[in-house]
Amino acid sequence: MSNLNPVRLIATKRDGKALALDDLRAFIDAYTGGAVPDYQMSAFLMAAYLNGLSDAEAAALTDAMLQSGTHIDLSSVSGIKVGKHSTGGVGDKVSPILVPLVASCGVPVAKLSGRGLGHTGGTLDKLESIPGFRTSLSVDEYRRQIDDIGCVIAGQTGDVAPADKKLYALRDVTATVDSIPLIAASIMSKKLAEGNDALVLDVKCGRGAFMKTEADARALAETMAAIGAEHDVPVTAVMTNMDVPLGRAVGNWPEIVEVIECLRGEHDDTPLMRIVRALAGEMVALGEKAESAEEGEERVQQVLDSGAALDRFFQFVEAQGGDRGLIDTPSARDGSEPVAVVRAPDDAQGYVADLDALAIGHAAVDLGAGRRAKEDDVDPVAGLSDLKKPGDPVAPGDVLARLHTRTPSAVEDVRAAIRDAYSFSDEPPEPVAPVRARYDTSGWSDV
Ligand code: URA
């Protein structure tokens, strides 16, 4: 560990002073290698949590975590590769729509995704609900697929940012997860390892998101963009609303069914597809297949209308071993039919006024769509479908949601929780913009 003195480094951060960046890198390397114990790293994390990190410190921390593992090299793949990351939400099925959609506009997209975290679902769990779908790919398979069909979504192997894995586990048990620079460094260390040339971030904001306030969402977006800039990776961030679930399905297979419907053009005029088009437009522009995000959105609409995006989704599912027949006929999936419905109570007259995304996220986990403990298996068919959403007309006895699960004992509690997640009013609520703002090197702008 050369001349590094961990106690002095911890004291520097404790006193709110600037760290020497080489010392910070050496400290992370030493921790990953086992030369710095958990108790010293815990003290450092709490000092960083309380006093923050400068952009330069956050970038150095990211770099050290990135360099601790594999940095996938996609330079042999032609074109500007553009990645995407969402900070996570309820019903967030954007990636399986967006990745083949953007690829069908001529922009390659390689993505390492995660599993469900708390009340938020995980893209890997959703994709693995397609029988046969493999998310565990070798780096060669990942590279080959992006070369062949322009898109791939895989799980993170243990080789990607192992320092982050070790640090995240420690943060989880030392109350230091909720720190904007630590979250930004953690996410960016994995995003930079994917091998893309540019990145679009979907920074979710609201009660169903990790960032509950707009101020925190802005700070996270700005910190991640600054880290990208330090690594010569241009980043555009789009802040999107996460007060209510995204779309009308939440869970694993139920969300895949909605993905297919979206790509078939059945939900074009919805908040979900407005978010997909906004992110896709930015990605197509960063990939230099359009002059601007607006022109990118036009290109995106063309490939949706022509069926090219749906075809690319079929190719993507087949390339990763998924059952193509079920994608054509989703209702044929074994055990996928609803086992119960939730009906509107007697006082439900008029309109749905509000629907709490956090409560719906917990309900989906209780049905088996997510994990309570790290080692839990998820139920591939579990979740909710046909959710009524704010602004929908409602009358007593109407279906508010359909429940899918292989754990029927969960149904009664979930049914009560879902009813509580709704409120009703005589007048329709004010519509909320799904896309709130965008950020790039020229600053924030409205959309
Ligand atoms: N997701 C991550 O990958 N890291 C964090 O710190 C928080 C969310």
Tab-separated table of C-alpha atoms and ligand atoms in Angstrom:
chain	number	residue	atom	x	y	z
A	1	MET	CA	0.000	0.000	0.000
A	2	SER	CA	3.068	2.251	-0.454
A	3	ASN	CA	2.851	5.514	1.532
A	4	LEU	CA	-0.894	5.588	1.931
A	5	ASN	CA	-2.007	6.333	5.461
A	6	PRO	CA	-5.701	5.317	5.728
A	7	VAL	CA	-6.175	7.116	9.052
A	8	ARG	CA	-4.955	10.402	7.582
A	9	LEU	CA	-7.151	9.951	4.497
A	10	ILE	CA	-10.224	9.287	6.671
A	11	ALA	CA	-9.400	12.330	8.838
A	12	THR	CA	-9.075	14.532	5.737
A	13	LYS	CA	-12.603	13.602	4.612
A	14	ARG	CA	-13.919	13.817	8.183
A	15	ASP	CA	-12.656	17.414	8.344
A	16	GLY	CA	-14.245	18.268	4.978
A	17	LYS	CA	-10.926	18.855	3.206
A	18	ALA	CA	-9.997	17.878	-0.358
A	19	LEU	CA	-8.522	14.395	-0.804
A	20	ALA	CA	-5.413	13.713	-2.853
A	21	LEU	CA	-6.917	11.798	-5.790
A	22	ASP	CA	-4.044	9.299	-6.038
A	23	ASP	CA	-4.491	8.482	-2.340
A	24	LEU	CA	-8.196	7.910	-2.852
A	25	ARG	CA	-7.470	5.533	-5.750
A	26	ALA	CA	-4.823	3.695	-3.724
A	27	PHE	CA	-7.230	3.427	-0.776
A	28	ILE	CA	-9.923	1.801	-2.968
A	29	ASP	CA	-7.353	-0.554	-4.555
A	30	ALA	CA	-6.099	-1.561	-1.118
A	31	TYR	CA	-9.632	-2.189	0.124
A	32	THR	CA	-10.482	-4.338	-2.900
A	33	GLY	CA	-7.295	-6.332	-2.390
A	34	GLY	CA	-8.042	-6.849	1.313
A	35	ALA	CA	-5.270	-4.612	2.711
A	36	VAL	CA	-7.734	-2.046	4.144
A	37	PRO	CA	-10.239	-3.542	6.607
A	38	ASP	CA	-14.003	-2.961	6.556
A	39	TYR	CA	-13.869	-0.781	9.698
A	40	GLN	CA	-11.602	1.788	8.049
A	41	MET	CA	-13.630	1.782	4.834
A	42	SER	CA	-16.834	2.162	6.896
A	43	ALA	CA	-15.399	5.242	8.624
A	44	PHE	CA	-14.410	6.692	5.264
A	45	LEU	CA	-17.845	6.015	3.734
A	46	MET	CA	-19.585	7.756	6.629
A	47	ALA	CA	-17.233	10.755	6.321
A	48	ALA	CA	-17.978	10.882	2.573
A	49	TYR	CA	-21.687	10.495	3.264
A	50	LEU	CA	-21.672	13.420	5.709
A	51	ASN	CA	-19.263	15.757	3.900
A	52	GLY	CA	-19.847	14.766	0.265
A	53	LEU	CA	-17.312	14.296	-2.502
A	54	SER	CA	-16.189	16.879	-5.059
A	55	ASP	CA	-16.779	16.043	-8.756
A	56	ALA	CA	-13.069	15.235	-9.078
A	57	GLU	CA	-13.186	12.918	-6.039
A	58	ALA	CA	-16.342	11.202	-7.320
A	59	ALA	CA	-14.655	10.694	-10.714
A	60	ALA	CA	-11.500	9.268	-9.074
A	61	LEU	CA	-13.613	6.914	-6.947
A	62	THR	CA	-15.496	5.813	-10.089
A	63	ASP	CA	-12.244	5.265	-11.928
A	64	ALA	CA	-10.775	3.154	-9.141
A	65	MET	CA	-13.924	0.984	-9.033
A	66	LEU	CA	-14.005	0.709	-12.841
A	67	GLN	CA	-10.320	-0.260	-12.998
A	68	SER	CA	-10.857	-2.944	-10.340
A	69	GLY	CA	-12.446	-5.195	-12.993
A	70	THR	CA	-13.144	-5.777	-16.660
A	71	HIS	CA	-13.631	-2.795	-18.926
A	72	ILE	CA	-15.384	-4.301	-21.955
A	73	ASP	CA	-13.741	-3.182	-25.178
A	74	LEU	CA	-16.252	-2.686	-28.001
A	75	SER	CA	-13.900	-0.697	-30.236
A	76	SER	CA	-14.071	-3.472	-32.862
A	77	VAL	CA	-17.839	-2.862	-33.237
A	78	SER	CA	-18.566	-0.140	-35.773
A	79	GLY	CA	-20.763	2.839	-35.003
A	80	ILE	CA	-21.184	5.058	-31.956
A	81	LYS	CA	-22.435	2.769	-29.197
A	82	VAL	CA	-24.861	4.448	-26.797
A	83	GLY	CA	-25.751	3.028	-23.380
A	84	LYS	CA	-28.736	3.679	-21.168
A	85	HIS	CA	-29.297	3.548	-17.439
A	86	SER	CA	-32.352	4.102	-15.290
A	87	THR	CA	-32.086	4.901	-11.608
A	88	GLY	CA	-35.003	2.486	-11.103
A	89	GLY	CA	-38.710	2.656	-10.554
A	90	VAL	CA	-41.964	0.717	-10.443
A	91	GLY	CA	-43.180	-0.778	-13.730
A	92	ASP	CA	-40.018	0.483	-15.430
A	93	LYS	CA	-39.965	-1.688	-18.554
A	94	VAL	CA	-38.258	0.955	-20.670
A	95	SER	CA	-35.022	-0.953	-21.409
A	96	PRO	CA	-36.467	-4.007	-23.212
A	97	ILE	CA	-38.451	-1.605	-25.443
A	98	LEU	CA	-35.727	0.980	-25.903
A	99	VAL	CA	-32.687	-1.199	-26.582
A	100	PRO	CA	-33.996	-2.986	-29.742
A	101	LEU	CA	-35.827	0.196	-30.777
A	102	VAL	CA	-32.659	2.309	-30.802
A	103	ALA	CA	-30.703	-0.516	-32.457
A	104	SER	CA	-33.261	-0.584	-35.250
A	105	CYS	CA	-32.473	3.117	-35.849
A	106	GLY	CA	-28.845	2.104	-36.556
A	107	VAL	CA	-27.350	2.918	-33.130
A	108	PRO	CA	-25.776	-0.085	-31.334
A	109	VAL	CA	-26.732	-0.421	-27.660
A	110	ALA	CA	-24.927	-2.693	-25.184
A	111	LYS	CA	-26.390	-2.891	-21.720
A	112	LEU	CA	-25.487	-4.525	-18.440
A	113	SER	CA	-28.593	-4.634	-16.290
A	114	GLY	CA	-29.425	-5.491	-12.714
A	115	ARG	CA	-31.956	-7.473	-10.757
A	116	GLY	CA	-34.782	-6.100	-8.654
A	117	LEU	CA	-33.690	-3.861	-5.793
A	118	GLY	CA	-36.196	-3.316	-2.968
A	119	HIS	CA	-39.549	-2.234	-4.380
A	120	THR	CA	-38.113	-1.601	-7.867
A	121	GLY	CA	-38.128	-4.380	-10.457
A	122	GLY	CA	-35.057	-5.547	-12.346
A	123	THR	CA	-34.702	-5.814	-16.109
A	124	LEU	CA	-32.915	-9.187	-15.824
A	125	ASP	CA	-35.762	-10.714	-13.790
A	126	LYS	CA	-38.268	-9.462	-16.359
A	127	LEU	CA	-36.318	-10.762	-19.371
A	128	GLU	CA	-35.690	-14.121	-17.696
A	129	SER	CA	-39.460	-14.570	-17.406
A	130	ILE	CA	-39.300	-15.335	-21.147
A	131	PRO	CA	-38.689	-19.097	-21.075
A	132	GLY	CA	-35.147	-19.880	-22.250
A	133	PHE	CA	-33.886	-16.264	-22.150
A	134	ARG	CA	-30.226	-16.146	-21.024
A	135	THR	CA	-28.768	-13.056	-19.367
A	136	SER	CA	-25.539	-14.668	-18.282
A	137	LEU	CA	-23.308	-14.048	-21.312
A	138	SER	CA	-19.548	-14.205	-21.677
A	139	VAL	CA	-17.775	-11.059	-22.837
A	140	ASP	CA	-17.272	-12.741	-26.243
A	141	GLU	CA	-20.981	-13.546	-26.569
A	142	TYR	CA	-21.841	-9.974	-25.533
A	143	ARG	CA	-19.461	-8.529	-28.127
A	144	ARG	CA	-20.607	-10.938	-30.847
A	145	GLN	CA	-24.265	-10.124	-30.310
A	146	ILE	CA	-23.772	-6.368	-30.429
A	147	ASP	CA	-21.812	-6.893	-33.647
A	148	ASP	CA	-24.493	-9.196	-35.137
A	149	ILE	CA	-27.766	-7.495	-34.225
A	150	GLY	CA	-26.759	-4.175	-32.634
A	151	CYS	CA	-28.213	-4.848	-29.195
A	152	VAL	CA	-27.595	-6.921	-26.101
A	153	ILE	CA	-28.746	-6.907	-22.460
A	154	ALA	CA	-26.744	-9.045	-20.059
A	155	GLY	CA	-26.179	-9.433	-16.343
A	156	GLN	CA	-23.107	-8.042	-14.709
A	157	THR	CA	-20.467	-10.688	-14.252
A	158	GLY	CA	-18.362	-10.734	-11.096
A	159	ASP	CA	-15.588	-9.223	-13.215
A	160	VAL	CA	-17.321	-5.867	-13.638
A	161	ALA	CA	-16.385	-3.330	-10.945
A	162	PRO	CA	-15.779	-5.863	-8.126
A	163	ALA	CA	-14.742	-2.939	-5.886
A	164	ASP	CA	-18.245	-1.512	-6.215
A	165	LYS	CA	-19.742	-4.864	-5.308
A	166	LYS	CA	-17.697	-4.987	-2.099
A	167	LEU	CA	-18.336	-1.328	-1.287
A	168	TYR	CA	-22.062	-1.561	-2.029
A	169	ALA	CA	-22.433	-4.482	0.394
A	170	LEU	CA	-20.657	-2.424	3.069
A	171	ARG	CA	-22.757	0.690	2.366
A	172	ASP	CA	-25.865	-1.411	2.692
A	173	VAL	CA	-25.015	-2.268	6.319
A	174	THR	CA	-23.470	1.067	7.366
A	175	ALA	CA	-26.363	3.389	6.391
A	176	THR	CA	-24.307	5.001	3.623
A	177	VAL	CA	-26.284	4.008	0.498
A	178	ASP	CA	-28.254	7.241	0.192
A	179	SER	CA	-25.391	9.512	-0.800
A	180	ILE	CA	-25.578	11.188	-4.198
A	181	PRO	CA	-21.824	11.040	-5.008
A	182	LEU	CA	-21.557	7.441	-3.757
A	183	ILE	CA	-24.593	6.379	-5.816
A	184	ALA	CA	-23.289	8.261	-8.861
A	185	ALA	CA	-19.836	6.656	-8.617
A	186	SER	CA	-21.353	3.220	-8.081
A	187	ILE	CA	-23.644	3.458	-11.105
A	188	MET	CA	-21.068	5.081	-13.386
A	189	SER	CA	-18.326	2.543	-12.536
A	190	LYS	CA	-20.600	-0.150	-13.997
A	191	LYS	CA	-21.908	1.944	-16.904
A	192	LEU	CA	-18.422	2.900	-18.046
A	193	ALA	CA	-17.471	-0.806	-18.032
A	194	GLU	CA	-20.153	-1.632	-20.660
A	195	GLY	CA	-18.026	-0.346	-23.522
A	196	ASN	CA	-20.435	2.288	-24.886
A	197	ASP	CA	-19.215	5.626	-26.311
A	198	ALA	CA	-22.022	7.770	-24.878
A	199	LEU	CA	-24.751	7.387	-22.291
A	200	VAL	CA	-28.344	8.441	-21.722
A	201	LEU	CA	-29.573	8.424	-18.122
A	202	ASP	CA	-33.198	8.136	-17.103
A	203	VAL	CA	-33.133	9.808	-13.685
A	204	LYS	CA	-36.408	8.962	-12.011
A	205	CYS	CA	-37.923	11.344	-9.513
A	206	GLY	CA	-40.883	10.860	-7.182
A	207	ARG	CA	-42.199	8.670	-4.399
A	208	GLY	CA	-41.594	5.393	-6.318
A	209	ALA	CA	-37.962	6.342	-7.094
A	210	PHE	CA	-34.779	6.418	-5.011
A	211	MET	CA	-34.612	10.198	-5.623
A	212	LYS	CA	-37.806	11.554	-4.088
A	213	THR	CA	-37.210	15.251	-4.800
A	214	GLU	CA	-36.391	17.152	-7.956
A	215	ALA	CA	-33.387	18.796	-6.255
A	216	ASP	CA	-31.859	15.361	-5.478
A	217	ALA	CA	-32.641	14.034	-8.973
A	218	ARG	CA	-30.930	17.080	-10.508
A	219	ALA	CA	-27.880	16.694	-8.273
A	220	LEU	CA	-27.572	12.984	-9.148
A	221	ALA	CA	-27.897	13.708	-12.884
A	222	GLU	CA	-25.275	16.457	-12.722
A	223	THR	CA	-22.831	14.324	-10.711
A	224	MET	CA	-23.147	11.376	-13.124
A	225	ALA	CA	-22.750	13.660	-16.149
A	226	ALA	CA	-19.602	15.202	-14.594
A	227	ILE	CA	-18.149	11.713	-14.029
A	228	GLY	CA	-18.947	10.815	-17.663
A	229	ALA	CA	-17.206	14.008	-18.842
A	230	GLU	CA	-14.070	13.138	-16.817
A	231	HIS	CA	-14.025	9.807	-18.704
A	232	ASP	CA	-14.726	11.386	-22.131
A	233	VAL	CA	-18.150	9.765	-22.290
A	234	PRO	CA	-20.847	12.316	-23.186
A	235	VAL	CA	-23.914	11.958	-20.973
A	236	THR	CA	-27.441	13.270	-21.470
A	237	ALA	CA	-29.806	12.915	-18.521
A	238	VAL	CA	-33.583	12.941	-18.770
A	239	MET	CA	-35.537	13.462	-15.543
A	240	THR	CA	-38.780	11.478	-15.579
A	241	ASN	CA	-41.700	11.206	-13.204
A	242	MET	CA	-41.995	8.219	-10.834
A	243	ASP	CA	-44.916	9.127	-8.575
A	244	VAL	CA	-47.172	6.560	-10.240
A	245	PRO	CA	-46.164	3.194	-11.768
A	246	LEU	CA	-45.006	3.320	-15.362
A	247	GLY	CA	-47.511	1.612	-17.645
A	248	ARG	CA	-50.354	-0.680	-16.632
A	249	ALA	CA	-48.340	-3.767	-15.697
A	250	VAL	CA	-45.883	-4.266	-12.830
A	251	GLY	CA	-43.897	-7.459	-12.313
A	252	ASN	CA	-42.055	-9.911	-14.530
A	253	TRP	CA	-44.001	-11.622	-17.324
A	254	PRO	CA	-46.874	-9.062	-17.053
A	255	GLU	CA	-44.358	-6.333	-17.957
A	256	ILE	CA	-42.945	-8.368	-20.854
A	257	VAL	CA	-46.479	-8.652	-22.247
A	258	GLU	CA	-46.770	-4.852	-22.042
A	259	VAL	CA	-43.373	-4.484	-23.756
A	260	ILE	CA	-44.645	-6.544	-26.696
A	261	GLU	CA	-47.846	-4.486	-26.860
A	262	CYS	CA	-45.807	-1.254	-26.849
A	263	LEU	CA	-43.625	-2.461	-29.710
A	264	ARG	CA	-46.776	-3.445	-31.597
A	265	GLY	CA	-47.900	0.173	-31.299
A	266	GLU	CA	-50.785	-0.507	-28.905
A	267	HIS	CA	-49.801	2.092	-26.266
A	268	ASP	CA	-48.381	4.940	-28.362
A	269	ASP	CA	-50.082	7.770	-26.544
A	270	THR	CA	-49.077	6.842	-22.996
A	271	PRO	CA	-46.590	8.313	-20.477
A	272	LEU	CA	-44.543	5.106	-20.844
A	273	MET	CA	-44.105	5.551	-24.591
A	274	ARG	CA	-43.483	9.293	-24.239
A	275	ILE	CA	-40.580	8.463	-21.940
A	276	VAL	CA	-39.341	5.735	-24.312
A	277	ARG	CA	-39.458	8.129	-27.288
A	278	ALA	CA	-37.732	10.937	-25.355
A	279	LEU	CA	-34.850	8.674	-24.273
A	280	ALA	CA	-34.631	6.980	-27.679
A	281	GLY	CA	-34.533	10.362	-29.454
A	282	GLU	CA	-31.589	11.421	-27.270
A	283	MET	CA	-29.786	8.119	-27.947
A	284	VAL	CA	-30.285	8.337	-31.701
A	285	ALA	CA	-28.909	11.896	-31.626
A	286	LEU	CA	-25.888	10.901	-29.491
A	287	GLY	CA	-25.324	8.007	-31.927
A	288	GLU	CA	-25.259	10.598	-34.750
A	289	LYS	CA	-28.173	9.085	-36.646
A	290	ALA	CA	-30.115	12.342	-36.180
A	291	GLU	CA	-29.159	16.021	-35.917
A	292	SER	CA	-31.165	16.544	-32.738
A	293	ALA	CA	-33.211	14.633	-30.186
A	294	GLU	CA	-36.404	15.892	-31.885
A	295	GLU	CA	-35.268	14.499	-35.232
A	296	GLY	CA	-34.242	11.332	-33.375
A	297	GLU	CA	-37.808	10.960	-32.071
A	298	GLU	CA	-39.148	11.182	-35.626
A	299	ARG	CA	-36.808	8.391	-36.705
A	300	VAL	CA	-37.926	6.355	-33.667
A	301	GLN	CA	-41.588	6.755	-34.611
A	302	GLN	CA	-40.807	5.516	-38.151
A	303	VAL	CA	-39.248	2.256	-36.921
A	304	LEU	CA	-42.135	1.743	-34.501
A	305	ASP	CA	-44.675	2.299	-37.288
A	306	SER	CA	-42.852	0.115	-39.833
A	307	GLY	CA	-42.537	-2.839	-37.410
A	308	ALA	CA	-38.709	-2.726	-37.643
A	309	ALA	CA	-38.416	-2.195	-33.867
A	310	LEU	CA	-40.637	-5.210	-33.130
A	311	ASP	CA	-38.603	-7.343	-35.568
A	312	ARG	CA	-35.400	-6.316	-33.779
A	313	PHE	CA	-36.969	-7.291	-30.453
A	314	PHE	CA	-37.746	-10.766	-31.903
A	315	GLN	CA	-34.122	-11.072	-33.062
A	316	PHE	CA	-32.860	-9.972	-29.664
A	317	VAL	CA	-35.040	-12.496	-27.802
A	318	GLU	CA	-34.022	-15.320	-30.139
A	319	ALA	CA	-30.322	-14.389	-29.958
A	320	GLN	CA	-30.448	-14.759	-26.163
A	321	GLY	CA	-32.310	-18.087	-26.305
A	322	GLY	CA	-35.841	-16.853	-25.519
A	323	ASP	CA	-38.971	-18.638	-26.751
A	324	ARG	CA	-40.009	-16.663	-29.824
A	325	GLY	CA	-43.370	-18.471	-30.071
A	326	LEU	CA	-44.464	-17.023	-26.726
A	327	ILE	CA	-43.524	-13.534	-27.819
A	328	ASP	CA	-45.936	-13.980	-30.729
A	329	THR	CA	-48.661	-15.373	-28.468
A	330	PRO	CA	-47.986	-14.189	-24.894
A	331	SER	CA	-51.299	-15.575	-23.582
A	332	ALA	CA	-49.960	-19.096	-24.236
A	333	ARG	CA	-47.433	-18.813	-21.381
A	334	ASP	CA	-48.112	-21.413	-18.693
A	335	GLY	CA	-49.529	-19.998	-15.451
A	336	SER	CA	-49.643	-16.442	-16.775
A	337	GLU	CA	-53.384	-15.866	-16.431
A	338	PRO	CA	-54.571	-13.734	-13.476
A	339	VAL	CA	-55.530	-15.599	-10.312
A	340	ALA	CA	-57.554	-12.741	-8.768
A	341	VAL	CA	-58.808	-9.227	-9.395
A	342	VAL	CA	-58.980	-6.155	-7.185
A	343	ARG	CA	-62.242	-4.248	-7.518
A	344	ALA	CA	-62.995	-0.597	-6.797
A	345	PRO	CA	-64.750	0.021	-3.444
A	346	ASP	CA	-68.259	1.447	-3.110
A	347	ASP	CA	-67.044	5.046	-2.690
A	348	ALA	CA	-65.051	4.921	-5.946
A	349	GLN	CA	-67.074	7.351	-8.073
A	350	GLY	CA	-65.678	9.572	-10.800
A	351	TYR	CA	-61.959	9.241	-11.495
A	352	VAL	CA	-58.803	7.682	-10.153
A	353	ALA	CA	-57.146	10.656	-8.433
A	354	ASP	CA	-53.861	9.023	-7.436
A	355	LEU	CA	-51.995	5.713	-7.287
A	356	ASP	CA	-48.992	5.272	-5.005
A	357	ALA	CA	-46.092	3.739	-6.973
A	358	LEU	CA	-44.245	2.668	-3.824
A	359	ALA	CA	-47.243	0.685	-2.516
A	360	ILE	CA	-47.693	-0.998	-5.908
A	361	GLY	CA	-43.981	-1.868	-5.995
A	362	HIS	CA	-44.285	-3.544	-2.587
A	363	ALA	CA	-47.450	-5.388	-3.706
A	364	ALA	CA	-45.598	-6.819	-6.731
A	365	VAL	CA	-42.770	-8.027	-4.449
A	366	ASP	CA	-45.350	-9.630	-2.132
A	367	LEU	CA	-46.843	-11.502	-5.101
A	368	GLY	CA	-43.359	-12.921	-5.745
A	369	ALA	CA	-42.104	-10.613	-8.516
A	370	GLY	CA	-39.160	-9.375	-6.398
A	371	ARG	CA	-36.919	-10.530	-3.572
A	372	ARG	CA	-37.124	-9.966	0.174
A	373	ALA	CA	-33.688	-11.531	0.670
A	374	LYS	CA	-30.791	-11.613	-1.790
A	375	GLU	CA	-30.979	-15.390	-2.223
A	376	ASP	CA	-34.771	-15.519	-2.900
A	377	ASP	CA	-35.984	-16.789	-6.280
A	378	VAL	CA	-38.458	-14.610	-8.128
A	379	ASP	CA	-41.705	-15.922	-9.572
A	380	PRO	CA	-41.467	-15.310	-13.337
A	381	VAL	CA	-45.213	-14.937	-13.854
A	382	ALA	CA	-45.847	-12.743	-10.801
A	383	GLY	CA	-47.122	-9.195	-10.921
A	384	LEU	CA	-50.101	-6.990	-11.687
A	385	SER	CA	-51.768	-6.130	-14.971
A	386	ASP	CA	-54.551	-3.870	-16.250
A	387	LEU	CA	-53.879	-1.280	-13.534
A	388	LYS	CA	-56.275	1.629	-13.541
A	389	LYS	CA	-54.251	4.842	-13.581
A	390	PRO	CA	-54.833	8.444	-12.444
A	391	GLY	CA	-57.317	10.122	-14.763
A	392	ASP	CA	-59.171	6.888	-15.632
A	393	PRO	CA	-62.924	6.936	-15.018
A	394	VAL	CA	-64.007	4.576	-12.245
A	395	ALA	CA	-67.220	3.168	-10.727
A	396	PRO	CA	-67.777	0.781	-7.784
A	397	GLY	CA	-66.900	-2.813	-8.670
A	398	ASP	CA	-64.636	-1.883	-11.627
A	399	VAL	CA	-61.414	-3.874	-11.936
A	400	LEU	CA	-58.515	-1.823	-10.495
A	401	ALA	CA	-55.883	-4.528	-11.104
A	402	ARG	CA	-55.468	-8.189	-12.013
A	403	LEU	CA	-53.100	-10.259	-9.869
A	404	HIS	CA	-50.701	-12.903	-11.178
A	405	THR	CA	-48.849	-15.194	-8.795
A	406	ARG	CA	-47.909	-18.726	-7.932
A	407	THR	CA	-48.347	-17.828	-4.224
A	408	PRO	CA	-52.131	-17.585	-3.813
A	409	SER	CA	-51.726	-17.107	-0.031
A	410	ALA	CA	-50.357	-13.602	-0.750
A	411	VAL	CA	-53.491	-12.473	-2.560
A	412	GLU	CA	-55.699	-11.225	0.287
A	413	ASP	CA	-53.078	-8.940	1.875
A	414	VAL	CA	-52.026	-7.633	-1.515
A	415	ARG	CA	-55.636	-6.957	-2.478
A	416	ALA	CA	-56.068	-4.731	0.605
A	417	ALA	CA	-52.758	-2.948	0.002
A	418	ILE	CA	-53.694	-2.205	-3.602
A	419	ARG	CA	-57.069	-0.757	-2.629
A	420	ASP	CA	-55.251	1.502	-0.130
A	421	ALA	CA	-52.831	2.644	-2.843
A	422	TYR	CA	-55.705	4.257	-4.770
A	423	SER	CA	-57.625	7.466	-4.150
A	424	PHE	CA	-60.629	8.727	-6.111
A	425	SER	CA	-62.198	12.088	-6.891
A	426	ASP	CA	-65.191	13.564	-8.685
A	427	GLU	CA	-62.999	15.537	-11.070
A	428	PRO	CA	-60.076	14.164	-13.103
A	429	PRO	CA	-56.668	15.091	-11.584
A	430	GLU	CA	-54.309	17.532	-13.316
A	431	PRO	CA	-52.175	15.490	-15.753
A	432	VAL	CA	-48.500	15.206	-14.704
A	433	ALA	CA	-45.787	15.523	-17.353
A	434	PRO	CA	-43.941	12.174	-17.621
A	435	VAL	CA	-40.736	13.866	-18.821
A	436	ARG	CA	-39.745	16.748	-16.556
A	437	ALA	CA	-36.440	18.097	-17.891
A	438	ARG	CA	-33.214	17.199	-19.687
A	439	TYR	CA	-29.571	17.919	-18.892
A	440	ASP	CA	-26.407	17.930	-20.956
A	441	THR	CA	-23.221	19.982	-21.145
A	442	SER	CA	-25.254	23.116	-21.897
A	443	GLY	CA	-27.269	22.708	-18.679
A	444	TRP	CA	-30.902	21.966	-17.874
A	445	SER	CA	-33.733	22.567	-20.293
A	446	ASP	CA	-37.460	21.888	-20.282
A	447	VAL	CA	-38.925	19.295	-22.617
B	1	URA	N1	-27.679	1.466	-7.827
B	1	URA	C1	-26.343	1.241	-7.858
B	1	URA	O1	-25.844	0.566	-8.752
B	1	URA	N2	-25.570	1.773	-6.892
B	1	URA	C2	-26.076	2.540	-5.908
B	1	URA	O2	-25.311	2.997	-5.074
B	1	URA	C3	-27.474	2.761	-5.865
B	1	URA	C4	-28.264	2.220	-6.846
